């Protein structure tokens, strides 16, 4: 099949390129804009208690005041607020309310701090649009207006709250995307120049993947709108890296094999047909593993991950099609001139380092397997110290952003949980009015919970069927202490509810508690499903039942080593309280799925060598010699492109960038180069049971092909070997 694809594309390269250009123009011109949402509650399904509580609050208390933005005032000299300062705060609050800014429903003064150094203005917005672009725009206007109104006073004013956090997160994301894009571009360009010493080859993948990126983003926007998915600004940064990193991987897989066929004596166009035919199955299988792993995210209960899964799967699918059609078409038009001005492509290099590594694996496969496995196991021990954090807003931007400064200052000036109180909604189950005589005792029980600063009944709805108890925690909403405290509040709220009533606990800490539950669900569901489906892909590629088990086990060890190293670096060395809660899920999918690419490429080459009549150990050594340079180049570029995420300046992308780049480096330079080939050599022919895919293949007649040189048989199936020397030379 892949040889037929190669033949069709090489025969009609211009039409192939024109088809891609027409598709790009049509999709980009008609695609809707990709929305963005930074409201954590929108990532949870309606079945969770915190979301049920939010729905109840909208019905029972439609006019309840929940600030979306908070203006924090302090004197410029850091002293206590004077009477004149307080009058200025009142004036600013009043004038801000009279501006009737879009989305702003109410502007009221807040409580001053106990030390008299801070004052607040609380701004309520339409809760139905929380985290949406409308409120981001409103926060931008509010920030500008409140500063303008404070001019000429002795007040320093900053805007915080969820709407301001969304604004700062968007700004940080744009800066991060620019840095990631530039870093990715430079790394790919410089690395390809070093590898091939050919400027055309260095620039070509950037141009082609840029076209692929435009199409993929358009299709993702269509899918987001069609299936009503939630989007997050961090996805765009991840997409840049996935498209350019994976796209460059597939480009390298193809170009290394194309160069190999040219050295073997193939006519240029036939060399590309043979390259697609022989490496196409490995590329398709690698992409299939990545796509399936990403699609497993639709099983997640978190909207953020549900959106990320299909988006990344679409990106990789488009990249795969481009790797099998667009890239071969363009390169076949250019021909060997693509390697200009270098002439090193005309002769096979010695590959001395990889040949030496191959001989080492061939001579001592058991020692190689034990040492490489031991490295993975030792690094995996770090997973025992893993702790999750849940503040997506502060994790998505630097601590120096204005909204983060407000959050930190409020925690110091007020009760840490005052900025995001917890609400307990007590409702009658029979529709009759509540017995308000029991409210005092119920509030007292809530207030006595460990970790609660105070609790009080704040309002009852008009029908008297629902009461709102405001519970202020001693801790900031996203901390482990707050999440543990809200779990205790839930227990007391449920067990202590008077007869004929039920309680629902809402607020940010309750949302974070439910996110924690959802993530644990995802660990139990997404991980095994993705692993099982990747094993199916490996089984179909290798026609083996045995090999997929130790291949997926090796990748699992790679995941453990990656998470362990990340814990040691960020929680141990840098003193972070924990890692972002979704990091293990994302890391698992990237490291397991993309890391499997290199295992697939190496094991496919190992099978080729075995089919040439080599014994398992010799086949492993030769596979490392010939596939090692490809894996090393692809692994370095992909790891380096993911490392550019560390330039974004926020903890989420910094942690993600380090973890995924480290995981890919482990997959490329430990698993695929040492652990996998050495294990395969030790297991021997049994690794291919029941398909016996390593047995010598009967060559298929291929007109114009002669055997010779290295003694390799000509022709063969899609993953037959690439000849060395004059074998396979065509007239």
XYZ file of C-alpha atoms in Angstrom, residues 41-338:
298
model
C -15.248 24.850 36.614
C -15.973 24.544 32.893
C -13.556 21.608 32.754
C -15.788 19.447 34.978
C -18.979 17.591 33.978
C -22.288 18.544 35.582
C -22.335 15.416 37.784
C -19.732 16.734 40.251
C -20.874 18.317 43.507
C -19.124 21.648 42.970
C -20.895 22.086 39.615
C -24.254 21.044 41.092
C -23.686 23.673 43.784
C -22.941 26.327 41.148
C -26.144 25.429 39.273
C -28.151 25.609 42.496
C -26.654 29.005 43.331
C -27.752 30.391 39.944
C -31.324 29.166 40.506
C -31.709 30.020 44.188
C -29.652 33.219 44.296
C -29.547 34.653 40.762
C -28.497 38.040 42.128
C -25.927 36.622 44.557
C -22.702 38.566 44.578
C -19.657 36.614 43.433
C -16.772 38.915 42.477
C -15.126 38.198 39.131
C -12.652 41.059 39.538
C -11.129 42.653 42.634
C -9.430 46.049 42.735
C -6.886 46.109 45.572
C -5.859 49.543 46.929
C -2.779 50.398 49.000
C -0.900 53.638 49.675
C 2.115 54.237 47.439
C 4.269 54.678 50.571
C 3.013 51.376 52.079
C 1.403 53.066 55.113
C -2.088 52.808 56.598
C -4.935 54.260 54.540
C -5.951 57.772 55.642
C -9.450 59.207 55.678
C -8.739 60.961 52.371
C -7.560 57.665 50.862
C -10.774 55.941 51.926
C -12.820 58.728 50.307
C -10.820 58.234 47.100
C -11.557 54.492 47.196
C -15.288 55.200 47.653
C -15.235 57.705 44.764
C -13.412 55.313 42.429
C -15.821 52.499 43.306
C -18.835 54.726 42.636
C -17.512 56.108 39.331
C -16.497 52.643 38.171
C -20.065 51.450 38.672
C -21.470 54.369 36.655
C -19.363 53.467 33.605
C -21.644 50.491 32.788
C -18.818 48.402 31.352
C -19.965 45.404 29.276
C -20.360 42.219 31.405
C -20.151 44.211 34.664
C -23.345 43.731 36.713
C -22.449 45.298 40.042
C -19.576 47.253 41.636
C -19.479 47.446 45.451
C -16.904 48.328 48.136
C -15.208 45.437 49.935
C -14.015 45.051 53.496
C -10.788 46.863 54.507
C -7.943 44.726 55.834
C -7.490 44.380 59.591
C -4.177 46.238 59.518
C -5.803 49.198 57.714
C -3.352 49.100 54.791
C -5.641 47.698 52.094
C -9.109 48.367 50.687
C -11.127 46.603 47.995
C -13.583 47.200 45.170
C -15.511 44.067 44.212
C -16.831 43.688 40.655
C -19.495 41.138 39.750
C -19.792 39.907 36.148
C -22.206 37.631 34.311
C -21.389 34.151 35.646
C -22.567 32.515 32.402
C -19.555 33.972 30.588
C -16.904 33.149 33.189
C -13.518 32.746 31.539
C -14.822 33.741 28.112
C -13.238 36.391 25.835
C -16.013 38.899 26.710
C -14.915 38.978 30.329
C -11.240 39.126 29.363
C -12.065 42.292 27.398
C -14.061 43.644 30.354
C -11.105 43.050 32.695
C -8.851 44.958 30.295
C -11.214 47.951 30.356
C -11.597 47.748 34.148
C -7.850 47.712 34.697
C -7.341 50.782 32.500
C -10.297 52.670 34.024
C -9.424 52.038 37.665
C -5.869 53.240 37.083
C -7.136 56.355 35.345
C -9.525 57.094 38.223
C -6.716 56.659 40.775
C -4.465 59.233 39.108
C -3.693 62.212 41.334
C -4.228 60.216 44.526
C -1.765 58.535 46.883
C -3.216 55.139 45.984
C -1.613 52.271 44.117
C -4.332 50.058 42.618
C -4.075 46.615 41.040
C -6.790 44.454 39.464
C -7.049 40.770 40.369
C -9.745 38.115 40.505
C -10.686 35.415 37.978
C -11.403 37.807 35.057
C -8.066 39.587 35.528
C -6.318 36.219 35.795
C -7.855 35.200 32.454
C -6.551 38.456 30.928
C -3.037 37.934 32.298
C -3.091 34.269 31.294
C -3.983 35.218 27.719
C -1.189 37.795 27.610
C 1.307 35.328 29.072
C 0.176 32.676 26.601
C 0.775 34.959 23.601
C 4.284 35.768 24.845
C 4.941 32.099 25.527
C 3.711 31.064 22.090
C 6.018 33.596 20.430
C 9.047 32.356 22.393
C 8.159 28.715 21.788
C 7.626 29.339 18.070
C 10.951 31.151 17.663
C 12.822 28.589 19.777
C 11.311 25.661 17.852
C 12.147 27.285 14.504
C 15.780 27.961 15.469
C 16.374 24.488 16.942
C 15.006 22.663 13.900
C 16.855 24.917 11.454
C 20.244 24.692 13.187
C 20.023 20.954 13.890
C 19.065 20.073 10.314
C 21.874 22.272 9.009
C 24.347 20.390 11.195
C 22.980 16.972 10.179
C 22.662 17.464 6.417
C 24.807 20.593 5.757
C 22.125 21.525 3.239
C 20.168 24.803 3.583
C 17.255 23.583 1.444
C 16.761 20.539 3.671
C 16.966 22.699 6.776
C 14.315 25.186 5.622
C 12.010 22.786 3.753
C 10.364 21.082 6.774
C 9.687 24.448 8.421
C 7.850 25.680 5.326
C 5.910 22.455 4.784
C 5.005 22.003 8.448
C 3.913 25.650 8.559
C 1.394 24.809 5.814
C 0.339 21.678 7.693
C -0.045 23.751 10.876
C -2.466 26.165 9.191
C -4.630 23.278 7.962
C -4.509 21.458 11.310
C -5.505 24.573 13.271
C -8.447 25.136 10.943
C -9.647 21.549 11.302
C -9.237 21.757 15.087
C -11.365 24.923 15.166
C -14.044 23.135 13.121
C -13.991 20.139 15.491
C -14.110 22.390 18.568
C -17.201 24.164 17.266
C -18.895 21.019 15.897
C -18.544 18.998 19.104
C -18.875 21.982 21.486
C -15.508 21.315 23.132
C -13.806 23.553 25.665
C -10.566 25.245 24.605
C -7.670 26.590 26.622
C -4.930 28.981 25.615
C -2.199 26.506 26.608
C -3.327 24.145 23.820
C -2.007 26.516 21.142
C 1.493 26.401 22.651
C 1.418 22.607 22.808
C 0.156 22.397 19.209
C 3.124 24.382 17.905
C 5.552 21.940 19.472
C 3.622 18.817 18.470
C 3.250 19.866 14.835
C 6.841 20.947 14.326
C 8.380 18.260 16.533
C 6.433 15.280 15.185
C 6.463 16.684 11.638
C 10.251 16.972 11.717
C 10.460 13.406 13.069
C 8.544 12.020 10.098
C 10.537 14.229 7.723
C 13.770 12.773 9.110
C 12.499 9.184 8.972
C 11.760 9.679 5.271
C 14.861 11.689 4.327
C 17.323 9.302 5.993
C 15.778 6.414 4.056
C 15.648 8.445 0.818
C 19.348 9.247 1.189
C 20.057 5.592 1.894
C 18.280 4.506 -1.294
C 20.195 7.091 -3.354
C 23.452 5.708 -1.952
C 22.268 2.234 -2.901
C 22.095 3.393 -6.538
C 18.367 3.997 -7.017
C 17.284 6.542 -9.628
C 16.077 9.653 -7.671
C 12.327 9.255 -8.216
C 12.489 5.512 -7.606
C 14.526 6.210 -4.466
C 11.621 8.252 -3.081
C 9.097 5.552 -4.027
C 11.235 2.960 -2.249
C 11.712 5.263 0.756
C 7.954 5.752 1.163
C 7.352 2.044 0.602
C 9.912 0.935 3.135
C 9.526 3.458 5.927
C 5.866 4.344 5.332
C 4.530 1.519 7.486
C 6.771 2.523 10.375
C 5.670 6.183 10.073
C 1.995 5.220 9.830
C 2.266 2.874 12.810
C 4.101 5.491 14.859
C 1.503 8.129 13.993
C -1.301 5.648 14.678
C 0.054 5.001 18.169
C 0.223 8.742 18.857
C -3.269 9.403 17.462
C -4.852 6.576 19.441
C -3.124 7.665 22.638
C -4.326 11.235 22.172
C -7.877 10.101 21.356
C -7.892 8.153 24.626
C -8.159 11.575 26.272
C -11.827 11.764 25.215
C -12.385 9.329 28.099
C -11.165 12.033 30.481
C -13.676 13.788 32.692
C -11.819 17.105 32.369
C -12.899 19.418 29.557
C -9.315 20.668 29.106
C -8.043 17.181 28.328
C -11.139 16.260 26.301
C -10.341 19.195 24.012
C -6.608 18.495 23.919
C -7.009 14.858 22.850
C -8.939 15.381 19.579
C -6.960 18.553 18.789
C -3.592 16.814 19.010
C -4.928 13.719 17.221
C -6.069 15.903 14.302
C -2.672 17.623 14.213
C -0.778 14.307 14.067
C -3.178 12.838 11.479
C -2.647 15.817 9.151
C 1.116 15.549 9.739
C 1.020 11.847 8.848
C -0.796 12.498 5.555
C 1.720 15.239 4.763
C 4.612 12.907 5.563
C 3.346 10.325 3.076
C 2.248 12.739 0.318
C 3.319 16.385 0.512
C 6.929 15.851 1.620
C 7.648 13.074 -0.932
C 6.053 15.176 -3.698
C 8.145 18.259 -2.956
C 11.405 16.344 -2.463
C 10.859 14.275 -5.630
C 10.496 17.514 -7.611
C 13.742 18.897 -6.217
C 15.614 15.597 -6.416
C 19.152 15.116 -5.045
C 19.682 18.881 -5.283
C 17.833 18.997 -1.963
